[in-house]
CSV table of C-alpha atoms and ligand atoms in Angstrom, one decimal:
chain,number,residue,atom,x,y,z
A,1,MET,CA,0.0,0.1,0.1
A,2,THR,CA,2.7,1.9,0.3
A,3,SER,CA,2.6,3.1,-3.7
A,4,PHE,CA,-1.2,3.8,-3.1
A,5,ALA,CA,-0.2,6.3,0.0
A,6,GLU,CA,2.3,8.1,-2.6
A,7,SER,CA,-0.4,8.2,-5.1
A,8,LEU,CA,-2.8,9.5,-2.5
A,9,LEU,CA,-0.2,12.0,-1.6
A,10,ARG,CA,0.0,13.3,-5.3
A,11,LEU,CA,-3.5,13.8,-5.8
A,12,ARG,CA,-3.9,15.6,-2.0
A,13,ASN,CA,-1.4,17.9,-2.9
A,14,ALA,CA,-2.7,18.6,-6.8
A,15,PHE,CA,-5.8,19.4,-5.0
A,16,ALA,CA,-4.0,21.6,-2.6
A,17,CYS,CA,-2.3,23.5,-5.1
A,18,GLY,CA,-5.7,24.2,-7.1
A,19,LYS,CA,-4.7,22.1,-10.0
A,20,SER,CA,-8.1,20.7,-10.4
A,21,HIS,CA,-10.0,23.7,-9.5
A,22,SER,CA,-10.3,26.1,-12.7
A,23,VAL,CA,-13.2,25.7,-14.8
A,24,GLU,CA,-10.6,25.0,-17.9
A,25,PHE,CA,-9.1,22.2,-16.4
A,26,ARG,CA,-12.2,20.9,-15.5
A,27,ILE,CA,-13.8,21.3,-19.6
A,28,SER,CA,-9.9,19.9,-20.1
A,29,GLN,CA,-10.7,16.5,-18.2
A,30,LEU,CA,-13.8,16.0,-19.2
A,31,GLN,CA,-13.1,16.8,-22.7
A,32,SER,CA,-10.3,13.7,-22.5
A,33,LEU,CA,-12.8,11.4,-20.8
A,34,ILE,CA,-15.0,12.1,-24.1
A,35,ARG,CA,-11.7,11.4,-26.1
A,36,LEU,CA,-11.1,8.1,-23.9
A,37,LEU,CA,-14.8,6.7,-25.0
A,38,GLU,CA,-14.8,8.2,-28.5
A,39,GLU,CA,-11.2,6.8,-29.6
A,40,ASN,CA,-11.7,3.3,-27.4
A,41,GLU,CA,-15.5,2.8,-28.6
A,42,ALA,CA,-14.5,-0.6,-30.2
A,43,THR,CA,-12.4,-2.4,-27.5
A,44,LEU,CA,-14.9,-0.7,-24.4
A,45,LEU,CA,-18.0,-2.9,-26.8
A,46,ASN,CA,-15.5,-5.6,-27.0
A,47,VAL,CA,-14.9,-5.9,-23.3
A,48,LEU,CA,-18.1,-5.3,-22.7
A,49,ASP,CA,-19.2,-8.4,-24.8
A,50,GLN,CA,-16.7,-10.7,-22.9
A,51,ASP,CA,-17.8,-9.6,-19.8
A,52,LEU,CA,-21.7,-9.8,-20.1
A,53,HIS,CA,-21.9,-10.6,-23.6
A,54,LYS,CA,-23.5,-6.8,-23.7
A,55,SER,CA,-25.0,-5.9,-26.8
A,56,LYS,CA,-23.5,-3.2,-28.8
A,57,PHE,CA,-26.9,-1.2,-28.6
A,58,GLU,CA,-27.2,-1.5,-25.1
A,59,ALA,CA,-23.1,-0.9,-24.3
A,60,MET,CA,-23.9,2.6,-26.6
A,61,ILE,CA,-27.3,3.4,-24.5
A,62,ALA,CA,-26.4,2.9,-21.4
A,63,GLU,CA,-22.6,2.7,-21.2
A,64,ILE,CA,-20.7,4.8,-23.7
A,65,GLY,CA,-23.3,7.3,-24.7
A,66,PHE,CA,-24.5,7.6,-21.3
A,67,VAL,CA,-21.1,8.7,-20.0
A,68,LYS,CA,-20.6,11.2,-23.0
A,69,ASN,CA,-24.3,12.5,-22.3
A,70,GLU,CA,-23.3,13.3,-19.0
A,71,ALA,CA,-19.9,15.0,-19.8
A,72,ILE,CA,-21.1,16.8,-22.6
A,73,SER,CA,-23.9,18.3,-20.1
A,74,ALA,CA,-21.9,18.8,-17.4
A,75,MET,CA,-19.6,21.1,-19.8
A,76,ASN,CA,-22.7,22.9,-20.9
A,77,ASN,CA,-23.5,23.5,-17.4
A,78,ILE,CA,-20.3,24.3,-15.0
A,79,LYS,CA,-20.0,27.8,-15.6
A,80,SER,CA,-23.3,28.1,-14.7
A,81,TRP,CA,-22.9,25.6,-11.4
A,82,VAL,CA,-19.7,27.3,-10.4
A,83,THR,CA,-21.6,30.7,-10.6
A,84,VAL,CA,-22.2,32.5,-6.6
A,85,GLU,CA,-25.6,32.2,-5.8
A,86,PHE,CA,-27.2,35.1,-4.2
A,87,VAL,CA,-29.4,34.8,-1.7
A,88,GLU,CA,-32.4,36.9,0.1
A,89,LYS,CA,-31.5,38.7,3.0
A,90,THR,CA,-33.3,40.0,5.9
A,91,PHE,CA,-33.1,43.6,7.5
A,92,VAL,CA,-30.1,42.7,9.3
A,93,THR,CA,-27.9,41.6,6.7
A,94,LYS,CA,-29.4,44.2,4.4
A,95,LEU,CA,-26.0,46.1,3.2
A,96,ASP,CA,-24.2,42.6,3.6
A,97,GLN,CA,-23.4,40.4,0.3
A,98,CYS,CA,-25.0,37.2,1.0
A,99,PHE,CA,-24.1,34.0,-0.9
A,100,ILE,CA,-24.0,30.2,-1.7
A,101,ARG,CA,-20.3,29.6,-3.2
A,102,LYS,CA,-20.0,25.9,-4.4
A,103,GLU,CA,-16.6,24.5,-3.3
A,104,PRO,CA,-15.2,21.0,-4.4
A,105,PHE,CA,-14.6,18.2,-1.6
A,106,GLY,CA,-11.4,17.3,-1.9
A,107,VAL,CA,-9.8,13.5,-2.8
A,108,ALA,CA,-13.1,11.4,-3.3
A,109,LEU,CA,-13.1,7.9,-3.5
A,110,ILE,CA,-15.8,6.3,-6.6
A,111,ILE,CA,-16.2,2.5,-6.0
A,112,ALA,CA,-17.8,0.8,-8.6
A,113,ALA,CA,-20.1,-2.4,-9.3
A,114,TRP,CA,-19.9,-4.7,-12.5
A,115,SER,CA,-23.6,-4.4,-13.8
A,116,HIS,CA,-22.7,-1.3,-15.9
A,117,PRO,CA,-19.2,-1.3,-15.5
A,118,VAL,CA,-18.0,1.6,-17.5
A,119,GLN,CA,-21.1,4.0,-16.6
A,120,LEU,CA,-20.9,3.0,-12.8
A,121,LEU,CA,-17.4,4.1,-12.6
A,122,LEU,CA,-17.2,7.1,-15.3
A,123,THR,CA,-21.0,8.8,-14.3
A,124,PRO,CA,-19.7,9.8,-10.9
A,125,LEU,CA,-16.5,10.4,-12.2
A,126,VAL,CA,-18.2,13.3,-14.8
A,127,GLY,CA,-19.5,14.8,-11.0
A,128,ALA,CA,-16.7,14.6,-9.4
A,129,ILE,CA,-14.8,16.3,-12.0
A,130,ALA,CA,-17.2,18.8,-12.6
A,131,ALA,CA,-17.3,19.8,-9.5
A,132,GLY,CA,-13.4,20.3,-9.1
A,133,ASN,CA,-12.4,17.4,-7.2
A,134,CYS,CA,-10.0,14.7,-7.4
A,135,VAL,CA,-10.3,11.1,-7.5
A,136,VAL,CA,-9.3,7.5,-6.7
A,137,LEU,CA,-11.3,5.5,-8.9
A,138,LYS,CA,-11.8,1.8,-8.0
A,139,PRO,CA,-13.4,-0.4,-11.0
A,140,SER,CA,-15.6,-3.5,-10.2
A,141,GLU,CA,-13.0,-6.5,-10.4
A,142,VAL,CA,-15.8,-8.6,-11.4
A,143,SER,CA,-16.2,-7.2,-14.7
A,144,VAL,CA,-12.4,-8.2,-14.9
A,145,ASN,CA,-11.9,-7.3,-18.7
A,146,THR,CA,-13.6,-3.5,-18.5
A,147,ALA,CA,-11.7,-2.9,-15.1
A,148,ALA,CA,-8.4,-4.1,-16.9
A,149,LEU,CA,-9.1,-1.6,-20.0
A,150,LEU,CA,-10.3,1.1,-18.1
A,151,SER,CA,-7.2,0.9,-15.5
A,152,LYS,CA,-5.1,1.1,-18.4
A,153,LEU,CA,-6.8,3.8,-20.5
A,154,ILE,CA,-7.8,6.5,-17.5
A,155,PRO,CA,-4.5,7.2,-17.1
A,156,GLN,CA,-3.6,7.9,-20.5
A,157,TYR,CA,-6.7,10.3,-20.9
A,158,LEU,CA,-6.6,12.3,-17.3
A,159,ASP,CA,-4.4,14.2,-15.3
A,160,LYS,CA,-2.1,11.6,-13.4
A,161,ASP,CA,-1.5,14.2,-10.7
A,162,CYS,CA,-5.3,14.6,-10.1
A,163,PHE,CA,-7.1,11.0,-10.9
A,164,ALA,CA,-5.6,7.6,-9.7
A,165,VAL,CA,-7.4,4.2,-10.4
A,166,TYR,CA,-7.1,1.4,-7.9
A,167,SER,CA,-7.4,-2.2,-8.5
A,168,GLY,CA,-8.6,-4.8,-6.6
A,169,GLY,CA,-11.4,-6.9,-5.2
A,170,PRO,CA,-12.7,-7.0,-1.4
A,171,VAL,CA,-9.5,-7.0,0.3
A,172,GLU,CA,-8.1,-4.3,-1.7
A,173,THR,CA,-11.3,-1.8,-1.3
A,174,ARG,CA,-11.3,-2.4,2.4
A,175,LYS,CA,-7.7,-1.7,2.8
A,176,LEU,CA,-8.6,2.2,1.0
A,177,LEU,CA,-11.2,2.2,3.1
A,178,GLN,CA,-8.6,2.7,6.2
A,179,TYR,CA,-7.2,6.2,4.4
A,180,LYS,CA,-9.1,9.4,4.5
A,181,PHE,CA,-11.0,10.5,1.3
A,182,ASP,CA,-12.9,13.8,1.4
A,183,TYR,CA,-16.2,12.4,-0.4
A,184,ILE,CA,-17.0,8.1,-1.3
A,185,PHE,CA,-19.3,7.5,-4.1
A,186,TYR,CA,-20.1,3.5,-3.5
A,187,THR,CA,-22.5,1.8,-5.7
A,188,GLY,CA,-23.0,-2.0,-4.8
A,189,ASN,CA,-25.3,-4.1,-2.7
A,190,SER,CA,-26.4,-2.9,0.8
A,191,ALA,CA,-24.0,-5.5,2.9
A,192,VAL,CA,-21.1,-3.8,1.6
A,193,GLY,CA,-22.3,-0.7,1.5
A,194,LYS,CA,-22.8,-0.7,5.6
A,195,VAL,CA,-18.9,-1.5,5.3
A,196,ILE,CA,-18.5,1.5,3.5
A,197,MET,CA,-20.4,3.6,5.7
A,198,LYS,CA,-18.7,2.3,8.6
A,199,ALA,CA,-15.3,3.4,7.3
A,200,ALA,CA,-16.5,6.3,6.1
A,201,ALA,CA,-17.4,7.2,9.9
A,202,GLU,CA,-14.1,6.8,11.3
A,203,HIS,CA,-13.0,9.9,9.2
A,204,LEU,CA,-16.5,11.3,9.2
A,205,THR,CA,-16.4,11.4,5.3
A,206,PRO,CA,-20.0,12.2,3.5
A,207,VAL,CA,-21.1,9.2,1.5
A,208,THR,CA,-23.2,8.4,-1.2
A,209,LEU,CA,-24.1,4.9,-1.4
A,210,GLU,CA,-26.1,4.0,-4.5
A,211,LEU,CA,-27.9,0.2,-3.3
A,212,GLY,CA,-30.3,-1.8,-4.6
A,213,GLY,CA,-33.2,-3.7,-3.6
A,214,LYS,CA,-36.5,-5.3,-4.8
A,215,ASN,CA,-38.6,-3.2,-7.1
A,216,PRO,CA,-42.1,-3.9,-7.2
A,217,CYS,CA,-44.5,-3.6,-10.3
A,218,TYR,CA,-47.7,-3.4,-9.7
A,219,ILE,CA,-50.0,-4.4,-12.7
A,220,ASP,CA,-53.9,-3.2,-12.3
A,221,GLN,CA,-56.7,-4.6,-14.7
A,222,SER,CA,-57.3,-1.3,-16.7
A,223,PHE,CA,-53.8,-2.1,-18.3
A,224,ASN,CA,-52.9,-1.7,-21.7
A,225,LEU,CA,-51.9,-4.9,-22.9
A,226,GLU,CA,-49.7,-4.7,-25.9
A,227,SER,CA,-47.4,-2.1,-24.4
A,228,THR,CA,-47.2,-3.6,-20.9
A,229,ALA,CA,-45.9,-6.8,-22.5
A,230,GLN,CA,-43.3,-4.8,-24.4
A,231,ARG,CA,-41.9,-2.6,-21.7
A,232,LEU,CA,-41.8,-5.3,-19.0
A,233,VAL,CA,-40.0,-7.5,-21.4
A,234,TRP,CA,-37.4,-4.7,-22.3
A,235,GLY,CA,-37.1,-3.8,-18.7
A,236,CYS,CA,-36.5,-6.9,-17.3
A,237,PHE,CA,-34.2,-8.3,-19.9
A,238,PHE,CA,-32.6,-5.3,-20.7
A,239,ASN,CA,-28.8,-6.7,-19.6
A,240,THR,CA,-30.0,-9.7,-18.8
A,241,GLY,CA,-31.9,-8.5,-15.7
A,242,GLN,CA,-28.7,-7.1,-14.2
A,243,CYS,CA,-29.9,-3.4,-13.5
A,244,CYS,CA,-30.7,-1.7,-10.2
A,245,ILE,CA,-33.8,-0.4,-11.8
A,246,SER,CA,-35.3,-3.5,-13.3
A,247,PRO,CA,-38.8,-4.7,-12.7
A,248,ASP,CA,-38.0,-7.5,-9.9
A,249,TYR,CA,-41.4,-8.6,-9.1
A,250,VAL,CA,-45.1,-8.4,-10.5
A,251,LEU,CA,-48.4,-7.8,-8.2
A,252,CYS,CA,-51.5,-9.0,-10.4
A,253,SER,CA,-54.3,-10.8,-10.3
A,254,LYS,CA,-54.8,-14.2,-11.8
A,255,GLU,CA,-57.1,-12.7,-14.7
A,256,VAL,CA,-54.2,-10.3,-15.5
A,257,GLN,CA,-51.9,-13.0,-15.1
A,258,GLU,CA,-53.1,-14.9,-17.6
A,259,GLN,CA,-53.6,-12.3,-20.5
A,260,LEU,CA,-49.9,-11.0,-19.8
A,261,VAL,CA,-48.1,-14.5,-19.7
A,262,PRO,CA,-48.6,-14.8,-23.2
A,263,ALA,CA,-48.2,-11.2,-24.2
A,264,ILE,CA,-45.1,-11.8,-22.8
A,265,LYS,CA,-43.6,-14.6,-24.7
A,266,GLN,CA,-44.6,-13.0,-28.1
A,267,CYS,CA,-42.9,-10.1,-27.0
A,268,LEU,CA,-39.7,-12.3,-25.8
A,269,LYS,CA,-39.6,-13.6,-29.5
A,270,LYS,CA,-40.4,-10.2,-31.1
A,271,PHE,CA,-37.3,-9.1,-29.2
A,272,TYR,CA,-35.2,-12.3,-29.3
A,273,GLY,CA,-36.4,-14.9,-31.9
A,274,GLU,CA,-37.2,-18.6,-30.9
A,275,GLU,CA,-33.9,-19.1,-29.3
A,276,PRO,CA,-32.7,-16.1,-27.4
A,277,LYS,CA,-29.5,-18.1,-26.6
A,278,GLU,CA,-29.0,-17.2,-30.2
A,279,SER,CA,-29.5,-13.9,-30.2
A,280,ALA,CA,-26.9,-10.9,-30.2
A,281,ASP,CA,-29.0,-9.1,-28.1
A,282,TYR,CA,-29.3,-11.4,-25.1
A,283,GLY,CA,-26.8,-10.9,-22.5
A,284,ARG,CA,-25.1,-13.5,-19.9
A,285,ILE,CA,-25.0,-13.9,-16.1
A,286,ILE,CA,-21.8,-12.3,-14.9
A,287,ASN,CA,-19.8,-14.9,-13.3
A,288,ASP,CA,-20.4,-18.6,-11.8
A,289,HIS,CA,-21.4,-17.0,-8.5
A,290,HIS,CA,-24.1,-15.2,-9.7
A,291,PHE,CA,-25.3,-18.0,-12.0
A,292,ASN,CA,-25.3,-20.4,-9.3
A,293,ARG,CA,-27.4,-17.8,-7.2
A,294,LEU,CA,-29.8,-17.3,-9.8
A,295,GLN,CA,-30.6,-21.0,-10.3
A,296,LYS,CA,-31.8,-21.7,-7.0
A,297,LEU,CA,-34.1,-19.3,-7.6
A,298,LEU,CA,-35.9,-20.9,-10.6
A,299,ASN,CA,-37.3,-23.4,-7.7
A,300,SER,CA,-39.5,-20.9,-6.3
A,301,GLY,CA,-43.2,-21.5,-8.2
A,302,GLN,CA,-43.4,-22.5,-11.1
A,303,VAL,CA,-42.0,-21.6,-14.8
A,304,ALA,CA,-44.4,-20.1,-17.0
A,305,ILE,CA,-41.6,-18.8,-19.2
A,306,GLY,CA,-38.1,-19.9,-19.7
A,307,GLY,CA,-36.4,-22.1,-17.1
A,308,GLU,CA,-33.7,-23.3,-19.6
A,309,THR,CA,-30.2,-22.7,-18.1
A,310,ASP,CA,-26.4,-23.8,-19.4
A,311,LYS,CA,-23.5,-23.2,-16.9
A,312,GLN,CA,-21.1,-23.5,-19.0
A,313,ASP,CA,-22.0,-20.5,-20.9
A,314,ARG,CA,-23.6,-18.5,-17.9
A,315,TYR,CA,-26.8,-18.7,-19.5
A,316,ILE,CA,-30.1,-18.2,-18.4
A,317,ALA,CA,-33.3,-18.1,-20.3
A,318,PRO,CA,-35.8,-15.0,-19.8
A,319,THR,CA,-37.8,-16.4,-17.3
A,320,VAL,CA,-41.2,-15.6,-15.7
A,321,LEU,CA,-42.4,-17.5,-12.4
A,322,VAL,CA,-46.2,-17.9,-11.6
A,323,ASP,CA,-47.3,-19.3,-8.4
A,324,VAL,CA,-45.0,-17.4,-6.3
A,325,MET,CA,-45.1,-17.1,-2.5
A,326,GLU,CA,-44.0,-14.0,-0.7
A,327,SER,CA,-42.0,-16.8,1.6
A,328,ASP,CA,-40.5,-18.0,-1.5
A,329,ALA,CA,-36.4,-18.0,-1.8
A,330,VAL,CA,-36.9,-15.6,-5.3
A,331,MET,CA,-38.7,-13.2,-3.1
A,332,GLN,CA,-35.7,-12.9,-0.2
A,333,GLN,CA,-33.5,-11.2,-2.3
A,334,GLU,CA,-32.8,-8.9,-5.1
A,335,VAL,CA,-33.1,-11.3,-8.5
A,336,PHE,CA,-30.7,-9.2,-10.2
A,337,GLY,CA,-31.0,-11.5,-13.1
A,338,PRO,CA,-33.7,-13.0,-15.8
A,339,ILE,CA,-36.1,-13.9,-13.9
A,340,LEU,CA,-39.2,-12.3,-13.4
A,341,PRO,CA,-41.8,-13.4,-10.5
A,342,ILE,CA,-45.5,-12.8,-10.4
A,343,ILE,CA,-47.2,-12.7,-7.3
A,344,ASN,CA,-50.7,-12.8,-7.3
A,345,VAL,CA,-52.8,-9.9,-5.4
A,346,ASN,CA,-56.5,-9.6,-5.3
A,347,SER,CA,-56.3,-5.3,-5.7
A,348,MET,CA,-54.8,-2.6,-5.5
A,349,GLU,CA,-55.4,-2.2,-1.8
A,350,GLU,CA,-53.6,-5.3,-1.4
A,351,ALA,CA,-50.7,-4.5,-3.9
A,352,ILE,CA,-50.3,-1.4,-1.8
A,353,ALA,CA,-50.0,-3.7,1.6
A,354,PHE,CA,-47.8,-5.8,0.1
A,355,ILE,CA,-44.9,-2.8,-1.1
A,356,ASN,CA,-45.6,-1.4,2.1
A,357,ARG,CA,-44.5,-4.4,4.0
A,358,HIS,CA,-41.1,-4.4,2.5
A,359,GLN,CA,-38.4,-2.3,2.3
A,360,LYS,CA,-38.9,1.2,0.4
A,361,PRO,CA,-37.8,0.3,-3.2
A,362,LEU,CA,-34.9,1.7,-5.6
A,363,ALA,CA,-37.9,2.0,-8.2
A,364,LEU,CA,-41.4,1.5,-8.3
A,365,TYR,CA,-43.8,0.8,-11.2
A,366,VAL,CA,-47.3,0.8,-12.1
A,367,TYR,CA,-49.2,0.0,-15.2
A,368,ALA,CA,-52.3,1.2,-15.4
A,369,THR,CA,-54.9,3.4,-17.7
A,370,ASN,CA,-57.0,4.5,-14.8
A,371,THR,CA,-55.5,7.5,-13.4
A,372,LYS,CA,-56.7,6.8,-10.1
A,373,VAL,CA,-55.0,4.0,-9.2
A,374,VAL,CA,-51.8,5.5,-10.6
A,375,ASN,CA,-52.4,8.4,-8.3
A,376,GLU,CA,-53.6,6.5,-5.1
A,377,ILE,CA,-50.1,4.2,-5.2
A,378,LEU,CA,-48.0,6.8,-5.5
A,379,GLU,CA,-49.7,9.0,-2.4
A,380,LYS,CA,-49.7,5.3,-0.4
A,381,THR,CA,-46.2,4.0,-0.8
A,382,SER,CA,-43.0,5.7,-1.5
A,383,SER,CA,-39.8,5.0,-3.1
A,384,GLY,CA,-36.7,6.7,-4.7
A,385,GLY,CA,-38.1,6.8,-8.3
A,386,PHE,CA,-41.6,6.2,-9.8
A,387,CYS,CA,-43.0,5.3,-13.1
A,388,SER,CA,-46.2,4.7,-14.4
A,389,ASN,CA,-47.0,2.7,-17.4
A,390,GLU,CA,-43.3,2.9,-18.1
A,391,ASN,CA,-40.1,1.5,-16.4
A,392,MET,CA,-36.3,2.6,-16.5
A,393,VAL,CA,-36.4,5.6,-18.3
A,394,GLN,CA,-36.7,7.7,-15.4
A,395,LEU,CA,-32.5,7.3,-15.2
A,396,THR,CA,-32.2,8.7,-18.7
A,397,LEU,CA,-33.5,12.0,-17.5
A,398,ASN,CA,-30.7,14.1,-16.0
A,399,THR,CA,-32.8,16.6,-14.9
A,400,LEU,CA,-34.4,14.1,-12.5
A,401,PRO,CA,-32.5,13.1,-9.1
A,402,PHE,CA,-31.6,9.8,-9.5
A,403,GLY,CA,-31.4,7.8,-5.9
A,404,GLY,CA,-33.2,5.4,-3.2
A,405,ILE,CA,-34.6,6.3,0.1
A,406,GLY,CA,-34.1,3.9,3.4
A,407,LYS,CA,-31.9,1.0,2.5
A,408,SER,CA,-32.3,1.2,-1.2
A,409,SER,CA,-30.0,4.3,-1.1
A,410,THR,CA,-28.5,7.1,1.6
A,411,TRP,CA,-28.7,10.0,-0.7
A,412,CYS,CA,-30.3,11.3,-4.1
A,413,SER,CA,-28.3,12.8,-6.1
A,414,ASP,CA,-28.2,15.2,-9.4
A,415,PRO,CA,-24.8,14.7,-12.0
A,416,TYR,CA,-23.2,17.9,-10.2
A,417,ASN,CA,-23.9,17.2,-6.8
A,418,ARG,CA,-22.7,13.6,-6.8
A,419,VAL,CA,-19.4,14.3,-5.6
A,420,GLY,CA,-19.5,17.8,-6.1
A,421,LYS,CA,-21.1,20.4,-3.4
A,422,ALA,CA,-22.7,19.6,-0.3
A,423,GLN,CA,-26.7,19.7,-0.4
A,424,THR,CA,-29.2,20.0,2.1
A,425,PRO,CA,-30.2,16.9,3.3
A,426,ALA,CA,-34.0,18.3,2.8
A,427,ALA,CA,-33.6,18.5,-0.9
A,428,ALA,CA,-31.3,15.5,-1.6
A,429,CYS,CA,-34.0,13.4,0.2
A,430,ALA,CA,-37.5,13.9,-1.6
A,431,PRO,CA,-38.9,10.1,-2.5
A,432,HIS,CA,-40.6,9.4,-5.6
A,433,SER,CA,-38.9,11.3,-8.6
A,434,LEU,CA,-42.6,11.4,-10.5
A,435,ILE,CA,-42.2,10.9,-14.1
A,436,HIS,CA,-45.4,9.9,-15.7
A,437,THR,CA,-46.0,8.6,-19.1
A,438,LEU,CA,-49.2,7.7,-19.4
A,439,SER,CA,-49.7,9.8,-22.7
A,440,GLN,CA,-47.6,7.5,-24.7
A,441,ILE,CA,-50.4,4.8,-24.2
A,442,HIS,CA,-53.4,6.8,-24.8
B,501,NAD,P1,-19.8,-6.0,-7.0
B,501,NAD,O1,-19.7,-7.4,-6.5
B,501,NAD,O2,-18.7,-5.1,-8.1
B,501,NAD,O3,-19.2,-5.1,-5.5
B,501,NAD,C1,-19.0,-3.6,-5.7
B,501,NAD,C2,-17.7,-2.8,-5.5
B,501,NAD,O4,-17.7,-3.3,-4.0
B,501,NAD,C3,-16.6,-3.5,-6.3
B,501,NAD,O5,-16.1,-2.6,-6.4
B,501,NAD,C4,-16.1,-4.6,-5.5
B,501,NAD,O6,-14.6,-4.4,-5.2
B,501,NAD,C5,-16.3,-3.9,-3.4
B,501,NAD,N1,-16.5,-4.8,-2.7
B,501,NAD,C6,-17.0,-6.4,-2.6
B,501,NAD,N2,-17.3,-6.5,-1.8
B,501,NAD,C7,-16.8,-5.8,-0.5
B,501,NAD,C8,-16.1,-6.1,0.6
B,501,NAD,N3,-16.5,-7.0,1.5
B,501,NAD,N4,-15.5,-5.1,1.4
B,501,NAD,C9,-15.4,-3.7,0.2
B,501,NAD,N5,-15.3,-3.5,-0.9
B,501,NAD,C10,-16.5,-4.6,-1.2
B,501,NAD,O7,-21.3,-5.4,-7.0
B,501,NAD,P2,-22.5,-5.6,-6.7
B,501,NAD,O8,-22.4,-5.4,-5.2
B,501,NAD,O9,-22.7,-7.0,-6.8
B,501,NAD,O10,-23.5,-4.7,-7.5
B,501,NAD,C11,-24.9,-5.2,-7.5
B,501,NAD,C12,-25.5,-4.4,-6.6
B,501,NAD,O11,-25.3,-3.0,-6.7
B,501,NAD,C13,-27.0,-5.1,-6.6
B,501,NAD,O12,-27.4,-4.7,-5.4
B,501,NAD,C14,-27.8,-3.5,-7.4
B,501,NAD,O13,-29.3,-3.2,-6.9
B,501,NAD,C15,-26.5,-2.3,-6.8
B,501,NAD,N6,-26.6,-1.3,-7.9
B,501,NAD,C16,-27.3,-0.1,-7.5
B,501,NAD,C17,-27.1,0.9,-8.3
B,501,NAD,C18,-27.9,2.3,-8.0
B,501,NAD,O14,-27.3,3.2,-8.4
B,501,NAD,N7,-28.8,2.7,-7.0
B,501,NAD,C19,-26.3,0.9,-9.9
B,501,NAD,C20,-26.2,-0.6,-10.1
B,501,NAD,C21,-26.0,-1.5,-9.4
C-alpha cells in the first residue's frame, strides 16, 4: 500500500495547489474523458461483450453514450454551476453580500459495481471532475475485462496528478477505506454498503451509497396489454436483468396474469427470436457465483416461460415464474437477473399493503390506464423513483435526481452534486422522482 499512499499524497498535493479547481481544467478533463470513450469505442464494446455479452446497442445507450451525454451536459452547465448564488437577505444583513459559493470536497473515492462497469465508474467521475475534485477510482474486479481496460486507459487520458485508478477486490477495497477521503461514492449491494459507511464514519467522510433492492411492478386490470408486455420485457431482460432499477417482481391478479404471460412470451420472440441463446441482443450472467445463485431461484413457484440454463455459457433464458409465494426464495433477495416472479394479489389495496410491508424500493412501477390507480399508489407508497406505464426510463433524464430511500440508497444525487458540493438533506431526500408517461399509451 506504500505506492497507494504515495498516489494519494500526489492527489492531495494537486488538490491543495488548486490544480483541479479552474473551470478550464475541469472542461479539459471532461473533453479528455469523451476522447477516451470515442477513441476506444470498439475496445470498450469488446470488453463489455466479454464480461456480460452486452449487445452493442445496450453498451452504446447505457454505458458509452450515457457517460458521453453526462460529460457534455456537465461541460454545458459548469459555468452556471460554479457561479456564486446570491440569496435573499434580512433587515440585519441588508447591507451585506450573502451568497452560496460551491466548493469541491477534495479527494473523492469512487467504488463501482460490475453491472454497468463503464457507466457506474465514469458517471460519478463526471460529477467529480465537474465539481473540481481529485479522484481515486476503484472499478469492480468482477467485470474483469472492463476493469483492466479502464485501469489502463484512464491514466493515458486524464491528468495523473489528479486522478488515479486502484484495482482489486474486497480485500484491496477495505485497505483503501482505511485512508481518509473527502467523499466516498459507492455503488453496489447493501451488505457492502454497510462496510463502506462504517469505514467512512471513522473519518466522518460524507458518502453516497447507490444500493439496490426489490423493485415492485403493480399491473392493474386497466392495463394496456401490448405496451405493458413490451415495456416489461425490455426492462426485465435489458442487461439480462442485471440492472438496479429493473422491475424485480410483478404484483397482479390471476386474470391479468392469464393475459400477460402469453403476451410476454410473444414479445420475447419478437425481441430475441425463437432461441434467445443465439440472439446477439441477449446477455449472459456475469460470473459463476451469480449464475449459481440465480439457478437456485428457479425453484420458486412454477416456470411459465423459459427456465433453461447452460452453466458453461452462464446462460439463463428469459424466465417468468408464476404461483410464487411471498415466502419463496426468489422473494427473499434482489433477483438481479433474468427471472421475473409474478405474485397474485386480488386488489390494488392488497398490492399497496404488500409493497409497504417491504423495504422502500429504489424504483416502483405501475401499469394502469386508470389514473386514479396510479395516483393512489403514488400517494400511499414511498420509493426512490416512480414510473407509471413505463420502467427504467427515469434514469435517462438527468434533470431528475436519481437515488433510493432508506435501504435502497442513502442520498439522492443529481449529476453535479454526486461528488460535488454539499447538499441540504431536505433537498436531497425527496422521494418519488415522478415521471408520468400515460400519454404514450393513450
Ligand atoms: P460488486 O461485487 O462489483 O461490488 C461493488 C464494489 O464493492 C466493487 O468495487 C467491489 O470490489 C467492492 N466490494 C465487494 N465486496 C466488498 C467488501 N466485502 N468490502 C469492501 N468492498 C467490497 O457489485 P455488487 O454489489 O454485486 O453490485 C450489484 C448491486 O449493486 C445490486 O444490489 C444492485 O442493485 C446495486 N446497484 C445499484 C445501482 C444504483 O445506482 N443504485 C446501480 C447498479 C447496481
